[in-house]
Short mmCIF file of C-alpha atoms in Angstrom, two decimals:
data_model
loop_
_atom_site.label_atom_id
_atom_site.label_comp_id
_atom_site.label_asym_id
_atom_site.label_seq_id
_atom_site.Cartn_x
_atom_site.Cartn_y
_atom_site.Cartn_z
CA UNK B 1 124.40 54.32 44.29
CA UNK B 2 124.75 55.16 48.02
CA UNK B 3 126.61 57.80 49.99
CA UNK B 4 126.79 56.71 53.64
CA UNK B 5 126.67 59.87 55.76
CA UNK B 6 127.79 59.85 59.39
CA UNK B 7 127.75 63.04 61.48
CA UNK B 8 129.93 62.55 64.55
CA UNK B 9 130.43 64.38 67.81
CA UNK B 10 132.65 63.06 70.61
CA UNK B 11 132.14 59.39 69.77
CA UNK B 12 134.45 56.60 68.61
CA UNK B 13 133.21 55.42 65.21
CA UNK B 14 135.97 52.89 64.50
CA UNK B 15 133.78 49.79 64.89
CA UNK B 16 130.99 51.31 62.79
CA UNK B 17 133.37 52.24 59.97
CA UNK B 18 135.03 48.82 60.08
CA UNK B 19 131.74 46.95 59.78
CA UNK B 20 130.43 49.18 57.00
CA UNK B 21 133.72 48.77 55.12
CA UNK B 22 133.56 45.00 55.55
CA UNK B 23 130.06 44.85 54.10
CA UNK B 24 130.95 47.19 51.24
CA UNK B 25 133.90 45.02 50.27
CA UNK B 26 131.54 42.11 49.71
CA UNK B 27 129.17 44.13 47.53
CA UNK B 28 129.74 45.15 43.94
CA UNK B 29 128.14 48.58 44.14
CA UNK B 30 129.07 52.24 43.89
CA UNK B 31 129.28 53.53 47.43
CA UNK B 32 131.18 56.00 49.58
CA UNK B 33 131.45 56.74 53.30
CA UNK B 34 131.47 60.39 54.39
CA UNK B 35 132.13 61.43 57.98
CA UNK B 36 131.73 65.02 59.18
CA UNK B 37 132.96 65.82 62.68
CA UNK B 38 130.97 68.61 64.31
CA UNK B 39 133.92 70.16 66.18
CA UNK B 40 134.42 67.35 68.70
CA UNK B 41 136.58 67.93 71.76
CA UNK B 42 138.02 64.41 71.71
CA UNK B 43 138.42 61.20 69.68
CA UNK B 44 139.16 63.08 66.45
CA UNK B 45 142.53 61.39 65.96
CA UNK B 46 141.04 57.90 66.29
CA UNK B 47 138.14 58.70 63.99
CA UNK B 48 140.34 60.31 61.36
CA UNK B 49 142.57 57.25 61.34
CA UNK B 50 139.52 54.99 60.90
CA UNK B 51 138.47 57.00 57.85
CA UNK B 52 141.77 56.93 55.93
CA UNK B 53 140.09 55.34 52.91
CA UNK B 54 136.98 57.48 53.17
CA UNK B 55 135.98 61.14 53.17
CA UNK B 56 136.56 62.76 56.55
CA UNK B 57 135.83 66.43 57.32
CA UNK B 58 136.43 68.30 60.57
CA UNK B 59 134.37 71.44 61.15
CA UNK B 60 136.04 74.42 62.88
CA UNK B 61 132.89 75.12 64.91
CA UNK B 62 129.83 73.20 66.03
CA UNK B 63 126.92 73.79 63.66
CA UNK B 64 124.24 71.51 65.13
CA UNK B 65 122.27 68.42 64.18
CA UNK B 66 120.12 69.94 61.42
CA UNK B 67 122.74 71.98 59.58
CA UNK B 68 125.34 69.21 59.56
CA UNK B 69 122.94 66.82 57.83
CA UNK B 70 122.27 69.37 55.09
CA UNK B 71 126.03 69.84 54.72
CA UNK B 72 126.43 66.28 53.43
CA UNK B 73 124.76 67.41 50.20
CA UNK B 74 127.96 69.28 49.33
CA UNK B 75 130.04 66.09 49.49
CA UNK B 76 127.73 63.21 48.53
CA UNK B 77 127.99 62.16 44.89
CA UNK B 78 125.45 59.34 44.68
CA UNK B 79 121.69 59.21 44.18
CA UNK B 80 120.85 57.97 47.68
CA UNK B 81 122.13 59.14 51.05
CA UNK B 82 122.14 56.71 53.97
CA UNK B 83 122.32 58.59 57.27
CA UNK B 84 123.58 56.78 60.36
CA UNK B 85 124.13 58.19 63.83
CA UNK B 86 127.69 57.87 65.06
CA UNK B 87 126.62 55.62 67.97
CA UNK B 88 125.01 53.07 65.64
CA UNK B 89 126.10 49.44 65.80
CA UNK B 90 125.40 47.20 62.81
CA UNK B 91 123.58 44.05 63.93
CA UNK B 92 123.73 41.83 60.84
CA UNK B 93 125.77 41.27 57.70
CA UNK B 94 122.60 41.92 55.68
CA UNK B 95 122.33 45.56 56.78
CA UNK B 96 123.63 47.21 53.60
CA UNK B 97 122.25 44.50 51.27
CA UNK B 98 118.74 45.22 52.59
CA UNK B 99 119.08 48.88 51.64
CA UNK B 100 120.49 47.91 48.24
CA UNK B 101 117.45 45.70 47.68
CA UNK B 102 114.89 48.35 48.66
CA UNK B 103 116.53 50.89 46.32
CA UNK B 104 115.33 48.72 43.41
CA UNK B 105 111.81 49.92 44.26
CA UNK B 106 112.93 53.55 43.84
CA UNK B 107 111.71 54.74 47.27
CA UNK B 108 111.80 58.36 48.39
CA UNK B 109 112.68 57.86 52.06
CA UNK B 110 113.29 54.64 53.99
CA UNK B 111 113.62 54.15 57.75
CA UNK B 112 115.28 51.01 59.07
CA UNK B 113 114.57 51.46 62.77
CA UNK B 114 116.53 51.15 65.99
CA UNK B 115 116.74 48.60 68.80
CA UNK B 116 118.43 48.48 72.19
CA UNK B 117 120.41 45.78 73.95
CA UNK B 118 117.84 43.78 75.98
CA UNK B 119 120.29 43.44 78.87
CA UNK B 120 119.64 46.20 81.42
CA UNK B 121 122.61 48.47 82.14
CA UNK B 122 123.62 49.78 85.55
CA UNK B 123 120.89 51.75 87.29
CA UNK B 124 122.51 55.12 86.61
CA UNK B 125 122.21 54.43 82.85
CA UNK B 126 118.76 52.92 82.86
CA UNK B 127 116.45 55.81 81.93
CA UNK B 128 117.37 56.17 78.26
CA UNK B 129 117.68 52.39 77.93
CA UNK B 130 114.19 51.71 79.29
CA UNK B 131 112.64 54.49 77.23
CA UNK B 132 114.39 53.11 74.16
CA UNK B 133 113.31 49.53 74.81
CA UNK B 134 109.64 50.32 75.50
CA UNK B 135 108.97 53.39 73.35
CA UNK B 136 111.54 53.82 70.57
CA UNK B 137 112.24 50.22 69.52
CA UNK B 138 109.13 49.77 67.44
CA UNK B 139 109.00 47.02 64.81
CA UNK B 140 108.40 48.19 61.27
CA UNK B 141 104.88 46.72 61.37
CA UNK B 142 104.03 49.33 64.02
CA UNK B 143 106.08 52.16 62.51
CA UNK B 144 104.42 51.88 59.12
CA UNK B 145 100.94 52.53 60.59
CA UNK B 146 101.87 56.19 61.04
CA UNK B 147 104.93 56.36 58.79
CA UNK B 148 105.76 60.05 59.04
CA UNK B 149 105.26 60.19 62.81
CA UNK B 150 107.83 57.45 63.25
CA UNK B 151 110.68 59.20 61.45
CA UNK B 152 114.07 59.18 63.20
CA UNK B 153 117.39 60.39 61.84
CA UNK B 154 119.54 57.60 63.28
CA UNK B 155 119.09 55.17 60.38
CA UNK B 156 117.40 56.38 57.21
CA UNK B 157 117.87 56.40 53.47
CA UNK B 158 116.79 59.35 51.34
CA UNK B 159 116.97 60.23 47.68
CA UNK B 160 119.42 63.09 47.26
CA UNK B 161 117.10 65.24 45.15
CA UNK B 162 114.46 65.09 47.89
CA UNK B 163 116.87 66.28 50.57
CA UNK B 164 117.92 69.08 48.23
CA UNK B 165 114.29 70.24 48.11
CA UNK B 166 113.24 69.50 51.71
CA UNK B 167 116.22 70.23 53.91
CA UNK B 168 116.48 69.99 57.66
CA UNK B 169 115.34 73.26 59.18
CA UNK B 170 118.54 75.05 60.18
CA UNK B 171 116.71 77.25 62.67
CA UNK B 172 116.95 74.21 64.94
CA UNK B 173 120.42 74.66 66.36
CA UNK B 174 119.92 72.97 69.73
CA UNK B 175 119.22 69.35 70.67
CA UNK B 176 115.92 67.72 69.86
CA UNK B 177 113.05 67.33 67.39
CA UNK B 178 114.88 68.13 64.16
CA UNK B 179 113.74 64.65 63.08
CA UNK B 180 110.14 65.37 64.10
CA UNK B 181 110.05 68.53 62.01
CA UNK B 182 111.70 66.85 59.03
CA UNK B 183 109.18 64.01 59.07
CA UNK B 184 106.40 66.60 59.24
CA UNK B 185 107.89 68.49 56.27
CA UNK B 186 107.98 65.27 54.26
CA UNK B 187 104.33 64.64 55.05
CA UNK B 188 103.34 68.17 54.03
CA UNK B 189 105.08 67.52 50.70
CA UNK B 190 103.13 64.24 50.29
CA UNK B 191 106.26 62.13 50.61
CA UNK B 192 105.50 58.92 52.47
CA UNK B 193 108.26 57.23 54.45
CA UNK B 194 108.80 53.53 53.77
CA UNK B 195 109.60 51.48 56.87
CA UNK B 196 111.60 48.26 56.73
CA UNK B 197 112.94 45.79 59.26
CA UNK B 198 116.62 46.77 59.18
CA UNK B 199 117.45 48.28 62.58
CA UNK B 200 120.72 49.48 63.97
CA UNK B 201 121.60 48.73 67.59
CA UNK B 202 121.91 51.79 69.78
CA UNK B 203 125.50 51.73 71.00
CA UNK B 204 125.51 54.69 73.37
CA UNK B 205 124.99 54.41 77.10
CA UNK B 206 124.02 57.69 78.71
CA UNK B 207 123.79 58.73 82.33
CA UNK B 208 120.27 59.33 83.59
CA UNK B 209 121.22 62.90 84.52
CA UNK B 210 122.54 63.59 81.01
CA UNK B 211 119.44 62.15 79.38
CA UNK B 212 117.17 64.22 81.63
CA UNK B 213 119.05 67.36 80.62
CA UNK B 214 118.78 66.43 76.94
CA UNK B 215 115.08 65.73 77.35
CA UNK B 216 114.58 69.18 78.83
CA UNK B 217 116.59 70.76 75.99
CA UNK B 218 114.48 68.87 73.47
CA UNK B 219 111.22 70.13 74.97
CA UNK B 220 112.49 73.72 75.02
CA UNK B 221 113.49 73.23 71.39
CA UNK B 222 110.02 71.88 70.64
CA UNK B 223 108.49 75.07 72.04
CA UNK B 224 110.73 77.13 69.73
CA UNK B 225 109.57 75.00 66.80
CA UNK B 226 105.94 75.63 67.72
CA UNK B 227 106.63 79.35 67.75
CA UNK B 228 108.08 79.53 64.25
CA UNK B 229 105.54 77.02 62.92
CA UNK B 230 102.72 79.17 64.35
CA UNK B 231 101.26 76.29 66.37
CA UNK B 232 100.27 74.26 63.34
CA UNK B 233 97.62 71.74 64.45
CA UNK B 234 98.92 69.07 62.07
CA UNK B 235 102.34 69.31 63.70
CA UNK B 236 100.80 69.17 67.17
CA UNK B 237 98.86 66.03 66.20
CA UNK B 238 102.10 64.35 65.10
CA UNK B 239 103.73 64.67 68.53
CA UNK B 240 102.44 62.52 71.39
CA UNK B 241 103.40 64.98 74.14
CA UNK B 242 101.57 67.84 72.43
CA UNK B 243 98.53 65.69 71.62
CA UNK B 244 98.24 64.85 75.31
CA UNK B 245 98.78 68.48 76.31
CA UNK B 246 95.96 69.40 73.96
CA UNK B 247 93.56 67.02 75.71
CA UNK B 248 94.14 68.18 79.29
CA UNK B 249 93.45 71.89 79.12
CA UNK B 250 91.38 71.86 82.32
CA UNK B 251 94.11 70.06 84.26
CA UNK B 252 97.11 72.15 83.21
CA UNK B 253 96.98 74.46 86.20
CA UNK B 254 96.81 71.54 88.63
CA UNK B 255 99.71 69.79 86.91
CA UNK B 256 101.76 73.00 86.95
CA UNK B 257 101.30 73.31 90.72
CA UNK B 258 101.98 69.64 91.40
CA UNK B 259 105.09 69.71 89.25
CA UNK B 260 106.37 72.75 91.11
CA UNK B 261 105.98 70.80 94.34
CA UNK B 262 107.22 67.40 93.18
CA UNK B 263 109.79 68.35 90.54
CA UNK B 264 112.84 67.87 92.82
CA UNK B 265 111.64 64.42 93.92
CA UNK B 266 110.75 63.43 90.35
CA UNK B 267 114.20 64.39 89.09
CA UNK B 268 115.89 62.63 92.01
CA UNK B 269 114.04 59.36 91.39
CA UNK B 270 114.74 59.41 87.65
CA UNK B 271 118.41 60.27 88.16
CA UNK B 272 118.79 57.44 90.65
CA UNK B 273 117.40 55.01 88.08
CA UNK B 274 114.04 54.25 89.67
CA UNK B 275 112.57 54.40 86.23
CA UNK B 276 108.84 54.35 85.71
CA UNK B 277 107.99 55.66 82.26
CA UNK B 278 104.77 57.22 83.53
CA UNK B 279 106.92 59.23 85.93
CA UNK B 280 109.14 60.21 83.00
CA UNK B 281 106.02 61.22 81.03
CA UNK B 282 105.00 63.37 84.00
CA UNK B 283 108.45 64.98 84.00
CA UNK B 284 108.20 65.82 80.28
CA UNK B 285 104.68 67.19 80.62
CA UNK B 286 105.74 69.27 83.62
CA UNK B 287 108.71 70.73 81.73
CA UNK B 288 106.41 71.58 78.81
CA UNK B 289 103.80 73.27 80.98
CA UNK B 290 106.50 75.06 82.96
CA UNK B 291 108.09 76.58 79.87
CA UNK B 292 105.47 76.91 77.18
CA UNK B 293 104.36 80.38 76.18
CA UNK B 294 100.85 81.54 76.96
CA UNK B 295 100.11 82.06 73.27
CA UNK B 296 99.83 78.28 72.87
CA UNK B 297 96.82 78.44 75.19
CA UNK B 298 95.54 81.33 73.11
CA UNK B 299 95.64 79.05 70.08
CA UNK B 300 92.94 76.95 71.81
CA UNK B 301 95.09 73.84 72.15
#
């Protein structure tokens, strides 16, 4: 029935595996857990030990977030694949039963969502937390209004034959937006994502400086995606940052100059944990304008 697929990189998955195993033991279903380690530098011994009763594969080199998800097709033997990020924490004992129940409706793709701990972390970890709380942790009633825009890879179920036809784009080797592009590909194939209220809890705390670097990497990656997608307007309309960029053509030059002047201060404030999401939006827009190729302007967006 379900192959649970967990790509892992430098993260301890013992608690996740234990909780999934506990829930599986109480269910009378066909299910397997597959873990693929993307050439981690640490924690491999602990993770391998946690997966003694499951399928555990270690890759000799890092292949990236898109390619590793496609790789699960070689190992999964059941009709549905449930993908979970390695930092996921299972909130309730009904997590797997909810997916079992929705499978009865024969869905194509199902997203369960993600939430964050409401307790604020230390200031140096607060950027990702606040962004997650206010922007990413959307209830399914909101997510289902624009189902394919709200796709995230951290907690989703997909029919195996669909992933075989619409794979993650392996040209995306770096961090960021492989989920955006996959959701877009599903939409172009007229496959609607079903959203349910079955979130995982984000279990990773990340330094503000690390999250800023990842955000920058993701925006650079987004620019690469735009290049090989030839600045598809439908794709642009699916991404909030690009939709906003599209609306402010007259102001881009002013923003470029202001970002050049205030970039060091902006980064300093965000790193220190003085987190205002409008300031973070300004940072992302500035990085986009700073790095985007002139041919995007030539596409009249």
